[in-house]
Coordinates of C-alpha atoms and ligand atoms in Angstrom, one line a residue:
M1264 CA -3.4 -0.4 71.5
D1265 CA -1.0 -0.6 68.6
V1266 CA -1.8 -4.2 68.0
L1267 CA -5.5 -3.3 67.9
G1268 CA -4.7 -0.5 65.5
K1269 CA -2.8 -2.9 63.3
K1270 CA -5.6 -5.4 63.3
E1271 CA -8.1 -2.7 62.4
R1272 CA -5.9 -1.5 59.6
R1273 CA -5.5 -5.0 58.2
E1274 CA -9.3 -5.5 58.4
R1275 CA -9.8 -2.2 56.6
D1276 CA -7.2 -3.2 53.9
V1277 CA -9.0 -6.5 53.3
K1278 CA -12.4 -4.8 53.2
G1279 CA -11.0 -2.3 50.7
M1280 CA -9.5 -5.0 48.6
L1281 CA -12.8 -6.9 48.5
K1282 CA -14.7 -3.8 47.7
R1283 CA -12.4 -2.9 44.9
N1284 CA -12.2 -6.4 43.4
W1285 CA -15.7 -7.8 44.2
I1286 CA -16.6 -8.2 40.5
L1287 CA -13.4 -10.1 39.8
I1288 CA -13.9 -12.3 42.9
A1289 CA -17.5 -12.9 42.0
T1290 CA -16.6 -13.7 38.4
I1291 CA -14.0 -16.3 39.5
S1292 CA -16.5 -17.9 41.9
A1293 CA -19.1 -17.9 39.1
V1294 CA -16.7 -19.8 36.8
I1295 CA -16.1 -22.4 39.5
L1296 CA -19.8 -22.6 40.3
G1297 CA -20.8 -22.7 36.6
I1298 CA -18.5 -25.6 35.9
A1299 CA -19.8 -27.5 39.0
L1300 CA -23.4 -26.7 38.0
G1301 CA -22.9 -27.8 34.4
V1302 CA -21.4 -31.1 35.4
L1303 CA -24.1 -31.8 38.0
V1304 CA -27.0 -30.9 35.7
R1305 CA -25.4 -32.9 32.8
D1306 CA -24.8 -36.0 35.0
Y1307 CA -28.0 -36.0 37.1
T1308 CA -30.7 -34.7 34.7
S1309 CA -31.6 -35.5 31.2
L1310 CA -32.4 -32.1 29.7
S1311 CA -33.4 -31.9 26.0
Q1312 CA -31.4 -29.8 23.6
L1313 CA -34.1 -27.1 23.9
E1314 CA -34.0 -27.1 27.7
K1315 CA -30.3 -26.8 27.7
Q1316 CA -30.6 -23.7 25.5
Y1317 CA -33.1 -22.2 27.8
F1318 CA -30.7 -22.9 30.7
G1319 CA -28.1 -20.7 29.0
F1320 CA -30.5 -17.8 28.7
P1321 CA -28.9 -15.5 31.3
G1322 CA -25.5 -16.0 29.6
E1323 CA -27.0 -15.1 26.3
I1324 CA -28.2 -11.8 27.8
L1325 CA -24.7 -11.0 29.0
M1326 CA -23.3 -11.5 25.4
R1327 CA -26.1 -9.3 24.0
M1328 CA -25.2 -6.6 26.5
L1329 CA -21.5 -6.7 25.8
K1330 CA -22.1 -6.6 22.0
L1331 CA -24.5 -3.7 22.5
V1332 CA -21.9 -1.4 23.7
I1333 CA -19.2 -2.2 21.2
L1334 CA -20.5 0.2 18.5
P1335 CA -20.8 3.4 20.6
L1336 CA -17.5 2.5 22.4
I1337 CA -15.4 2.0 19.3
V1338 CA -16.8 5.0 17.5
S1339 CA -16.5 7.4 20.5
S1340 CA -13.2 6.2 21.7
M1341 CA -11.5 6.3 18.2
I1342 CA -12.8 9.7 17.3
T1343 CA -12.0 11.4 20.7
G1344 CA -8.7 9.4 20.9
V1345 CA -7.5 10.7 17.5
A1346 CA -8.9 14.2 17.9
A1347 CA -7.0 14.6 21.1
L1348 CA -3.6 14.2 19.5
D1349 CA -2.2 16.2 16.7
S1350 CA -1.8 14.3 13.5
E1351 CA 1.9 13.9 13.8
V1352 CA 1.7 12.4 17.3
S1353 CA -1.2 10.1 16.4
G1354 CA 0.8 9.0 13.4
R1355 CA 3.8 8.1 15.5
I1356 CA 1.7 6.4 18.1
G1357 CA -0.1 4.5 15.3
L1358 CA 3.3 3.4 13.8
R1359 CA 4.5 2.2 17.2
A1360 CA 1.4 0.2 17.7
V1361 CA 1.5 -1.4 14.3
V1362 CA 5.2 -2.3 14.7
Y1363 CA 4.3 -3.9 18.1
Y1364 CA 1.4 -5.8 16.6
F1365 CA 3.4 -7.2 13.8
S1366 CA 6.5 -8.2 15.8
T1367 CA 4.5 -9.9 18.5
T1368 CA 2.4 -11.8 16.0
I1369 CA 5.5 -13.0 14.1
I1370 CA 7.1 -14.1 17.4
A1371 CA 3.9 -16.0 18.2
V1372 CA 3.9 -17.7 14.8
I1373 CA 7.6 -18.7 15.1
L1374 CA 7.0 -20.1 18.6
G1375 CA 4.0 -22.1 17.3
I1376 CA 6.0 -23.5 14.4
A1377 CA 8.9 -24.4 16.7
L1378 CA 6.7 -26.2 19.1
V1379 CA 4.6 -28.1 16.6
T1380 CA 7.7 -29.3 14.7
T1381 CA 9.3 -30.4 17.9
I1382 CA 6.3 -32.1 19.7
K1383 CA 5.0 -33.4 16.3
P1384 CA 1.4 -34.0 17.6
G1385 CA 0.1 -35.3 14.2
V1386 CA 2.9 -37.8 13.4
S1387 CA 1.6 -40.6 15.6
Q1388 CA -2.0 -40.2 14.4
S1389 CA -3.9 -40.5 11.2
A1390 CA -6.6 -38.3 9.8
D1391 CA -8.9 -41.3 9.4
N1392 CA -9.0 -41.9 13.2
I1393 CA -10.3 -38.5 14.0
E1394 CA -14.0 -37.8 13.6
R1395 CA -14.7 -34.7 11.5
A1396 CA -17.2 -32.1 12.6
G1397 CA -18.8 -29.1 11.0
S1398 CA -18.3 -28.1 7.4
T1399 CA -15.5 -26.6 5.4
P1400 CA -15.6 -22.8 5.4
N1401 CA -16.0 -21.3 1.9
V1402 CA -12.9 -19.0 1.9
T1403 CA -10.4 -18.0 -0.8
T1404 CA -7.2 -16.2 0.0
V1405 CA -7.5 -13.4 -2.6
D1406 CA -11.1 -12.6 -1.8
T1407 CA -10.4 -12.6 1.9
L1408 CA -7.6 -10.1 1.5
L1409 CA -9.6 -8.0 -1.0
D1410 CA -12.6 -8.0 1.4
L1411 CA -10.3 -6.8 4.2
V1412 CA -9.5 -3.7 2.0
R1413 CA -13.1 -3.4 0.8
N1414 CA -14.4 -3.4 4.4
M1415 CA -12.0 -0.6 5.2
F1416 CA -14.0 1.6 3.0
P1417 CA -17.7 0.9 3.7
E1418 CA -20.1 2.2 1.1
N1419 CA -22.7 3.0 3.7
L1420 CA -21.8 4.1 7.2
V1421 CA -25.0 3.0 8.7
Q1422 CA -24.8 -0.4 7.2
A1423 CA -21.2 -0.8 8.5
C1424 CA -22.7 -0.6 12.0
F1425 CA -24.3 -4.1 11.5
Q1426 CA -23.0 -5.7 8.3
Q1427 CA -19.8 -6.3 6.5
Y1428 CA -18.9 -7.2 2.9
K1429 CA -18.2 -10.8 2.0
T1430 CA -17.3 -11.9 -1.5
Q1431 CA -18.9 -15.1 -2.8
R1432 CA -17.7 -16.8 -6.0
K1433 CA -20.3 -18.1 -8.4
E1434 CA -19.4 -20.6 -11.1
I1435 CA -20.1 -19.4 -14.6
E1436 CA -21.9 -21.9 -16.7
P1437 CA -19.8 -22.6 -19.8
L1438 CA -21.2 -21.2 -23.0
K1439 CA -22.9 -23.8 -25.1
T1440 CA -21.3 -24.0 -28.5
N1441 CA -23.6 -23.9 -31.5
T1442 CA -23.7 -27.3 -33.1
S1443 CA -26.6 -26.9 -35.5
T1444 CA -26.0 -28.5 -38.9
S1445 CA -26.9 -25.3 -40.8
N1446 CA -23.7 -23.7 -39.5
I1447 CA -21.5 -26.7 -40.1
S1448 CA -19.9 -25.2 -43.2
T1449 CA -18.9 -22.0 -41.3
F1450 CA -15.6 -22.6 -39.5
P1451 CA -15.6 -20.9 -36.1
P1452 CA -13.1 -18.2 -35.6
F1453 CA -9.8 -19.1 -33.9
T1454 CA -10.6 -17.2 -30.6
T1455 CA -13.8 -19.1 -30.1
I1456 CA -12.0 -22.4 -30.4
I1457 CA -9.4 -21.2 -27.8
S1458 CA -12.1 -20.0 -25.4
T1459 CA -14.2 -23.2 -25.8
V1460 CA -11.2 -25.3 -25.1
A1461 CA -10.2 -23.2 -22.1
Q1462 CA -13.7 -23.4 -20.7
N1463 CA -13.5 -27.1 -20.9
L1464 CA -10.3 -27.1 -18.9
T1465 CA -10.8 -24.5 -16.2
K1466 CA -13.8 -23.3 -14.4
D1467 CA -14.6 -19.6 -14.4
Y1468 CA -16.2 -17.7 -11.7
K1469 CA -17.8 -14.3 -11.1
I1470 CA -17.8 -12.4 -7.9
V1471 CA -21.1 -11.9 -6.2
G1472 CA -21.0 -9.2 -3.5
L1473 CA -22.8 -10.2 -0.4
Y1474 CA -23.2 -8.7 3.0
S1475 CA -23.0 -10.8 6.2
D1476 CA -24.2 -9.9 9.7
G1477 CA -21.7 -8.4 12.1
I1478 CA -20.2 -4.9 12.8
N1479 CA -17.7 -3.8 10.2
V1480 CA -15.2 -2.8 12.8
L1481 CA -12.3 -2.2 10.4
G1482 CA -14.5 0.2 8.3
L1483 CA -15.6 2.1 11.3
I1484 CA -12.1 2.4 12.6
V1485 CA -10.8 3.8 9.3
F1486 CA -13.7 6.2 9.2
C1487 CA -13.4 7.3 12.8
V1488 CA -9.6 7.8 12.6
T1489 CA -10.0 10.1 9.6
F1490 CA -13.0 11.8 11.1
G1491 CA -11.2 12.4 14.4
L1492 CA -8.2 13.9 12.6
V1493 CA -10.5 16.2 10.7
I1494 CA -12.4 17.3 13.9
G1495 CA -9.1 17.8 15.6
K1496 CA -8.0 20.3 13.0
M1497 CA -11.3 22.1 12.8
G1498 CA -10.8 24.2 15.9
E1499 CA -14.0 25.8 17.4
R1500 CA -16.2 24.6 14.5
G1501 CA -15.5 21.0 15.5
R1502 CA -16.1 21.5 19.2
I1503 CA -19.7 20.4 19.4
L1504 CA -18.8 17.1 17.7
L1505 CA -15.9 16.4 19.9
E1506 CA -17.9 17.2 23.0
F1507 CA -20.7 14.9 21.8
F1508 CA -18.4 12.0 21.2
D1509 CA -16.6 12.5 24.5
A1510 CA -19.9 12.5 26.4
L1511 CA -20.9 9.4 24.4
N1512 CA -17.7 7.7 25.5
E1513 CA -18.2 8.5 29.1
A1514 CA -21.8 7.4 29.1
T1515 CA -20.9 4.2 27.4
M1516 CA -18.2 3.5 29.9
R1517 CA -20.8 4.0 32.7
L1518 CA -23.0 1.5 30.9
V1519 CA -20.1 -0.9 30.9
Q1520 CA -19.8 -0.5 34.6
I1521 CA -23.4 -1.5 35.0
I1522 CA -23.0 -4.5 32.7
M1523 CA -20.0 -5.7 34.7
C1524 CA -22.2 -6.0 37.8
Y1525 CA -24.3 -8.5 35.9
M1526 CA -21.3 -10.3 34.6
P1527 CA -20.9 -13.0 37.3
V1528 CA -24.5 -14.2 36.8
G1529 CA -24.1 -14.2 33.0
I1530 CA -20.8 -16.1 33.1
L1531 CA -22.1 -18.7 35.6
F1532 CA -24.9 -19.7 33.1
L1533 CA -22.7 -19.3 30.0
I1534 CA -20.1 -21.8 31.3
A1535 CA -22.7 -24.2 32.8
A1536 CA -24.6 -24.3 29.5
K1537 CA -21.4 -25.0 27.5
I1538 CA -20.4 -27.9 29.8
M1539 CA -23.9 -29.4 29.3
E1540 CA -23.8 -28.9 25.6
V1541 CA -20.5 -30.8 24.9
D1542 CA -21.2 -34.5 24.8
D1543 CA -18.0 -35.8 23.1
W1544 CA -15.3 -35.4 25.7
E1545 CA -13.4 -38.4 24.3
I1546 CA -12.2 -36.2 21.4
F1547 CA -10.1 -34.2 23.9
R1548 CA -8.1 -37.4 24.8
K1549 CA -7.6 -38.1 21.1
M1550 CA -6.5 -34.6 20.3
G1551 CA -4.6 -34.3 23.6
L1552 CA -1.1 -33.7 22.1
Y1553 CA -2.3 -31.2 19.6
M1554 CA -4.1 -29.3 22.4
V1555 CA -1.1 -29.5 24.6
T1556 CA 1.0 -28.0 21.8
V1557 CA -1.4 -25.0 21.2
L1558 CA -1.9 -24.4 25.0
S1559 CA 1.8 -24.6 25.8
G1560 CA 2.6 -22.2 23.0
L1561 CA 0.0 -19.8 24.3
A1562 CA 1.3 -20.2 27.8
I1563 CA 4.9 -19.5 26.8
H1564 CA 3.9 -16.5 24.8
S1565 CA 1.9 -15.0 27.6
I1566 CA 4.1 -15.9 30.5
I1567 CA 7.5 -15.4 29.0
F1568 CA 7.6 -13.5 25.7
L1569 CA 5.0 -10.8 26.1
P1570 CA 6.0 -10.0 29.8
L1571 CA 9.6 -9.9 28.7
I1572 CA 8.9 -7.4 25.9
Y1573 CA 6.9 -5.3 28.3
F1574 CA 9.6 -5.4 30.9
V1575 CA 12.3 -4.5 28.4
F1576 CA 10.4 -1.4 27.3
V1577 CA 8.5 -0.3 30.4
R1578 CA 10.7 -1.5 33.2
K1579 CA 7.8 -2.4 35.4
N1580 CA 6.5 -5.7 36.8
P1581 CA 4.6 -7.3 33.9
F1582 CA 2.8 -9.7 36.2
T1583 CA 1.2 -6.9 38.2
F1584 CA 0.1 -5.6 34.8
T1585 CA -1.4 -9.0 33.9
L1586 CA -3.2 -9.1 37.3
G1587 CA -4.7 -5.7 36.5
M1588 CA -6.1 -7.2 33.3
A1589 CA -7.5 -10.3 35.1
Q1590 CA -11.2 -9.3 34.7
A1591 CA -10.8 -8.8 30.9
L1592 CA -8.8 -12.0 30.5
L1593 CA -11.4 -14.0 32.4
T1594 CA -14.1 -12.4 30.2
A1595 CA -12.2 -13.3 27.1
L1596 CA -11.8 -16.9 28.3
M1597 CA -15.5 -17.2 29.0
I1598 CA -16.9 -15.5 25.8
S1599 CA -14.3 -16.3 23.1
S1600 CA -14.6 -12.8 21.6
S1601 CA -12.0 -10.1 21.8
S1602 CA -14.4 -7.5 20.3
A1603 CA -17.1 -8.3 22.9
T1604 CA -14.4 -8.2 25.6
L1605 CA -13.3 -4.7 24.5
P1606 CA -15.4 -2.8 27.0
V1607 CA -13.9 -4.7 29.9
T1608 CA -10.4 -4.4 28.4
F1609 CA -10.9 -0.6 28.4
R1610 CA -11.9 -0.5 32.0
C1611 CA -9.1 -2.8 33.2
A1612 CA -6.4 -0.9 31.2
E1613 CA -7.5 2.5 32.3
E1614 CA -8.6 1.9 35.9
N1615 CA -6.3 -0.8 37.1
N1616 CA -3.2 -0.3 35.0
R1617 CA -3.6 3.5 34.7
I1618 CA -2.9 3.6 31.0
D1619 CA -3.4 7.0 29.5
K1620 CA -6.8 7.4 27.9
R1621 CA -5.2 9.1 24.9
I1622 CA -3.4 5.7 24.3
T1623 CA -6.2 3.2 25.2
R1624 CA -8.8 5.0 23.1
F1625 CA -6.5 4.8 20.1
V1626 CA -4.6 1.5 20.5
L1627 CA -7.2 -0.9 22.1
P1628 CA -9.9 -0.9 19.4
V1629 CA -7.4 -1.3 16.6
G1630 CA -5.6 -4.1 18.6
A1631 CA -8.9 -5.9 19.2
T1632 CA -9.4 -5.9 15.4
I1633 CA -6.1 -6.7 14.0
N1634 CA -3.7 -7.9 16.7
M1635 CA -4.3 -11.5 17.4
D1636 CA -1.1 -13.3 18.7
G1637 CA -3.1 -16.3 20.1
T1638 CA -4.9 -16.8 16.8
A1639 CA -1.7 -16.5 14.7
L1640 CA 0.1 -19.1 16.9
Y1641 CA -2.9 -21.4 16.7
E1642 CA -3.2 -21.1 12.9
A1643 CA 0.5 -22.0 12.5
V1644 CA 0.3 -25.0 14.9
A1645 CA -3.0 -26.3 13.4
S1646 CA -1.9 -26.1 9.8
I1647 CA 1.3 -28.0 10.5
F1648 CA -0.6 -30.5 12.6
I1649 CA -2.9 -31.1 9.6
A1650 CA 0.1 -31.6 7.4
Q1651 CA 1.6 -34.1 9.8
L1652 CA -1.8 -36.0 9.9
N1653 CA -1.6 -36.2 6.1
N1654 CA 2.1 -37.4 6.1
Y1655 CA 2.8 -34.3 4.1
D1656 CA 6.4 -33.1 4.4
L1657 CA 6.7 -29.3 4.4
D1658 CA 9.9 -27.8 3.0
A1659 CA 11.5 -24.5 4.3
G1660 CA 9.6 -22.4 1.7
Q1661 CA 6.3 -23.8 2.8
I1662 CA 7.1 -23.1 6.5
V1663 CA 7.8 -19.5 5.5
T1664 CA 4.6 -19.4 3.6
I1665 CA 2.8 -20.7 6.7
S1666 CA 4.4 -18.0 8.8
I1667 CA 3.3 -15.2 6.5
T1668 CA -0.2 -16.6 5.8
A1669 CA -0.9 -17.3 9.5
T1670 CA 0.0 -13.7 10.3
V1671 CA -2.3 -12.4 7.5
A1672 CA -5.0 -14.8 8.5
S1673 CA -4.9 -13.6 12.1
I1674 CA -5.2 -10.0 10.9
G1675 CA -8.1 -11.0 8.7
A1676 CA -9.9 -12.9 11.5
A1677 CA -12.7 -10.9 13.2
G1678 CA -12.7 -10.7 17.0
V1679 CA -15.6 -13.2 17.2
P1680 CA -15.8 -16.8 18.3
N1681 CA -14.2 -19.3 16.0
A1682 CA -13.1 -16.7 13.4
G1683 CA -9.6 -18.1 13.4
L1684 CA -10.9 -21.5 12.2
V1685 CA -12.5 -19.9 9.2
T1686 CA -9.4 -17.9 8.1
M1687 CA -7.3 -21.0 8.6
V1688 CA -8.4 -22.1 5.2
I1689 CA -6.1 -19.4 3.8
V1690 CA -3.1 -21.0 5.5
L1691 CA -4.0 -24.6 4.4
T1692 CA -4.6 -23.7 0.7
A1693 CA -1.4 -21.6 0.6
V1694 CA 0.7 -24.8 1.1
G1695 CA -1.6 -27.1 -0.8
L1696 CA -3.3 -28.9 2.1
P1697 CA -6.9 -29.8 1.8
A1698 CA -9.1 -27.0 3.1
S1699 CA -11.7 -29.7 4.1
D1700 CA -9.3 -30.9 6.8
V1701 CA -10.3 -28.0 8.9
T1702 CA -13.2 -30.2 10.0
L1703 CA -10.6 -32.4 11.8
I1704 CA -10.0 -29.8 14.4
V1705 CA -13.5 -28.2 14.7
A1706 CA -14.6 -30.5 17.6
V1707 CA -12.0 -29.1 20.0
D1708 CA -11.9 -25.5 18.7
W1709 CA -14.4 -24.1 21.2
L1710 CA -12.0 -24.8 24.0
L1711 CA -8.8 -23.6 22.2
D1712 CA -10.7 -20.5 21.0
R1713 CA -11.2 -19.4 24.6
F1714 CA -7.5 -19.5 25.4
R1715 CA -6.3 -17.9 22.2
T1716 CA -8.9 -15.1 22.7
M1717 CA -7.4 -14.5 26.2
I1718 CA -3.9 -14.2 24.7
N1719 CA -5.2 -11.9 22.0
V1720 CA -6.7 -9.6 24.7
L1721 CA -3.5 -9.7 26.8
G1722 CA -1.4 -8.9 23.7
D1723 CA -3.5 -5.8 23.1
A1724 CA -3.3 -4.6 26.7
Y1725 CA 0.5 -5.1 26.8
G1726 CA 0.7 -3.2 23.5
A1727 CA -1.2 -0.2 25.1
G1728 CA 1.3 -0.2 28.0
I1729 CA 4.3 -0.3 25.8
V1730 CA 3.1 2.3 23.4
Q1731 CA 2.3 4.6 26.3
K1732 CA 5.8 4.2 27.6
L1733 CA 7.4 4.8 24.1
S1734 CA 5.1 7.8 23.6
K1735 CA 5.8 9.3 27.0
R1736 CA 7.8 12.2 25.6
E1737 CA 5.1 13.3 23.1
L1738 CA 2.4 12.9 25.7
E1739 CA 4.4 15.0 28.2
R1740 CA 5.0 17.6 25.6
M1741 CA 1.3 17.9 24.9
D1742 CA 0.7 18.3 28.6
L1743 CA 3.3 21.0 28.7
I1744 CA 1.9 22.8 25.7
S1745 CA -1.4 22.9 27.6
D1746 CA 0.3 24.4 30.5
V1747 CA 2.1 27.1 28.5
D1748 CA -0.7 29.0 26.9
A1749 CA 1.8 31.2 25.0
V1750 CA 2.8 28.3 22.8
N1751 CA -0.8 27.6 21.9
P1752 CA -3.2 30.4 21.9
F1753 CA -6.1 28.0 22.3
A1754 CA -4.6 26.4 25.4
L1755 CA -5.9 26.7 28.8
E1756 CA -3.3 26.2 31.6
T1757 CA -5.3 23.9 33.7
T1758 CA -8.9 22.9 34.0
L1759 CA -10.7 22.9 37.3
D1760 CA -13.2 20.2 38.0
D1761 CA -16.3 20.5 40.2
D1762 CA -14.3 20.0 43.3
E1763 CA -11.9 22.8 42.3
C1764 CA -9.3 20.1 41.9
E1765 CA -6.6 20.9 39.4
K1766 CA -6.3 18.5 36.6
K1767 CA -3.7 18.5 33.9
S1768 CA -5.1 18.7 30.4
Y1769 CA -3.7 18.6 27.0
V1770 CA -4.4 20.3 23.8
N1771 CA -5.0 19.6 20.1
G1772 CA -6.1 22.5 18.1
G1773 CA -8.6 24.2 20.3
F1774 CA -9.4 21.3 22.6
T1775 CA -8.2 20.3 26.0
I1776 CA -8.9 16.8 27.3
D1777 CA -8.4 15.9 30.9
K1778 CA -5.9 13.1 31.0
S1779 CA -8.2 11.2 33.2
D1780 CA -11.5 12.5 32.1
A1781 CA -13.7 14.6 29.8
I1782 CA -12.9 16.9 27.0
S1783 CA -13.4 20.5 27.5
F1784 CA -13.1 23.3 24.9
T1785 CA -10.8 26.2 25.7
E1786 CA -12.4 29.3 24.4
T1787 CA -10.2 31.5 22.2
S1788 CA -11.9 34.5 23.7
Q1789 CA -10.4 33.9 27.1
F1790 CA -7.0 35.0 25.8
Ligands
LIG541 N1 -12.1 -15.7 19.0 C1 -10.9 -15.0 18.7 C2 -11.1 -13.6 19.1 O1 -12.1 -13.1 19.3 C3 -10.6 -15.1 17.2 C4 -10.3 -16.5 16.8 O2 -11.2 -17.3 16.5 O3 -9.1 -16.9 16.9 O4 -10.0 -12.9 19.3

């Protein structure tokens, strides 16, 4: 009888586990099937380039769906996230997040430098033996940094939803000096001589402002943080806005749930199409040592350093946490974009790892935009690898320059595929390496990009877990304030949901937000 009971319980447990994790299980199966399908179709059929692209159509649809929800998700989560906390608490949480982002990025860069200078993947090779691919990105350090600041302050909010500013330099044609014989007796003024000589020696440029396609996430974040703070302070007048954005957030997360049901199908075709598309597998053998250096760095950072930091602060099993993020990590690995993975990151962090929504809403979108440990590590390794290929000895000062510029370049990189490759030009030019040598590593970048994106997402998730732990006292205090209405005349002790279940809520100004759920406004008139 008891044995039967045990068996039944085990069966129920397995069923429950399968039910809870069916999307993850289906996605893992889709990856395996996709790889097999890609290899089979590539080896046994001869599809044209066009047919291969048609083959990847279901995967393309998945990417479109994920990108579709980024905008409402970032806007609604940032605004409600900030409005839910008072400005002092959000300031402290923000500071903790930024300190975490910087420290882990620097650790990743140092790890990358240590590995590449020990393994020396570029010493035994020469740049001439590696086929170049793609073209050199047109990037200058100053303009990239200034564009970062420019994009923080979009001039048009609607435009920021689909375009971002990108400076282009245009060479100025030197002024033609007047050589007509009639003027020959007039000696040109001294300044004209100087400027003519200078023009002959150096090129001059003017800045042409251009907009390129893609959401200006940084601009939207800056706007939403400010907007959220203002709404939080408006009391009853801001209620309608907060309720609107909270409902928008909830609706978007429900959309994400629907998209995730389609995810296994999309991923199957995405990976199969990629396998069919790549025809030069030989390059992976040639670049083997370089790839091993990057991948081992990413592995050490994600299996040792990040979990260790998490354990030191949170005192919980970091690998259980990583397992909770599995669906997001797999998505990042498949689509190479931390921005497009953001919806899944949210779901995993909140539902599996139970991170407080007040933290995720605030910390995850910022992390997906500026915190890129994997990219920083990769940029440091790749630039020193290029130096080694060129037999270029780097001194200590240049190594420090690489650390700083790789950190900056990772912050400047957008959370989209291959963004790290573009901002790597900053690192190369900072130490005097030829920017055109980026083309040496383009051929293998699609694969490395997937792994570094995965680590970028993992770093953001651990950050949310750590910031939650460090902010525990403030969050509890806010919960308490909402329980003690005398402290805050706007506060309601508890809110009752439909099932008359008690839910704790917290207060900022006049708003209470269920820790797990929706925002509700506590009427002043009730007191
Ligand atoms: N693809 C990466 C990301 O989305 C950025 C990069 O290229 O390193 O996080």
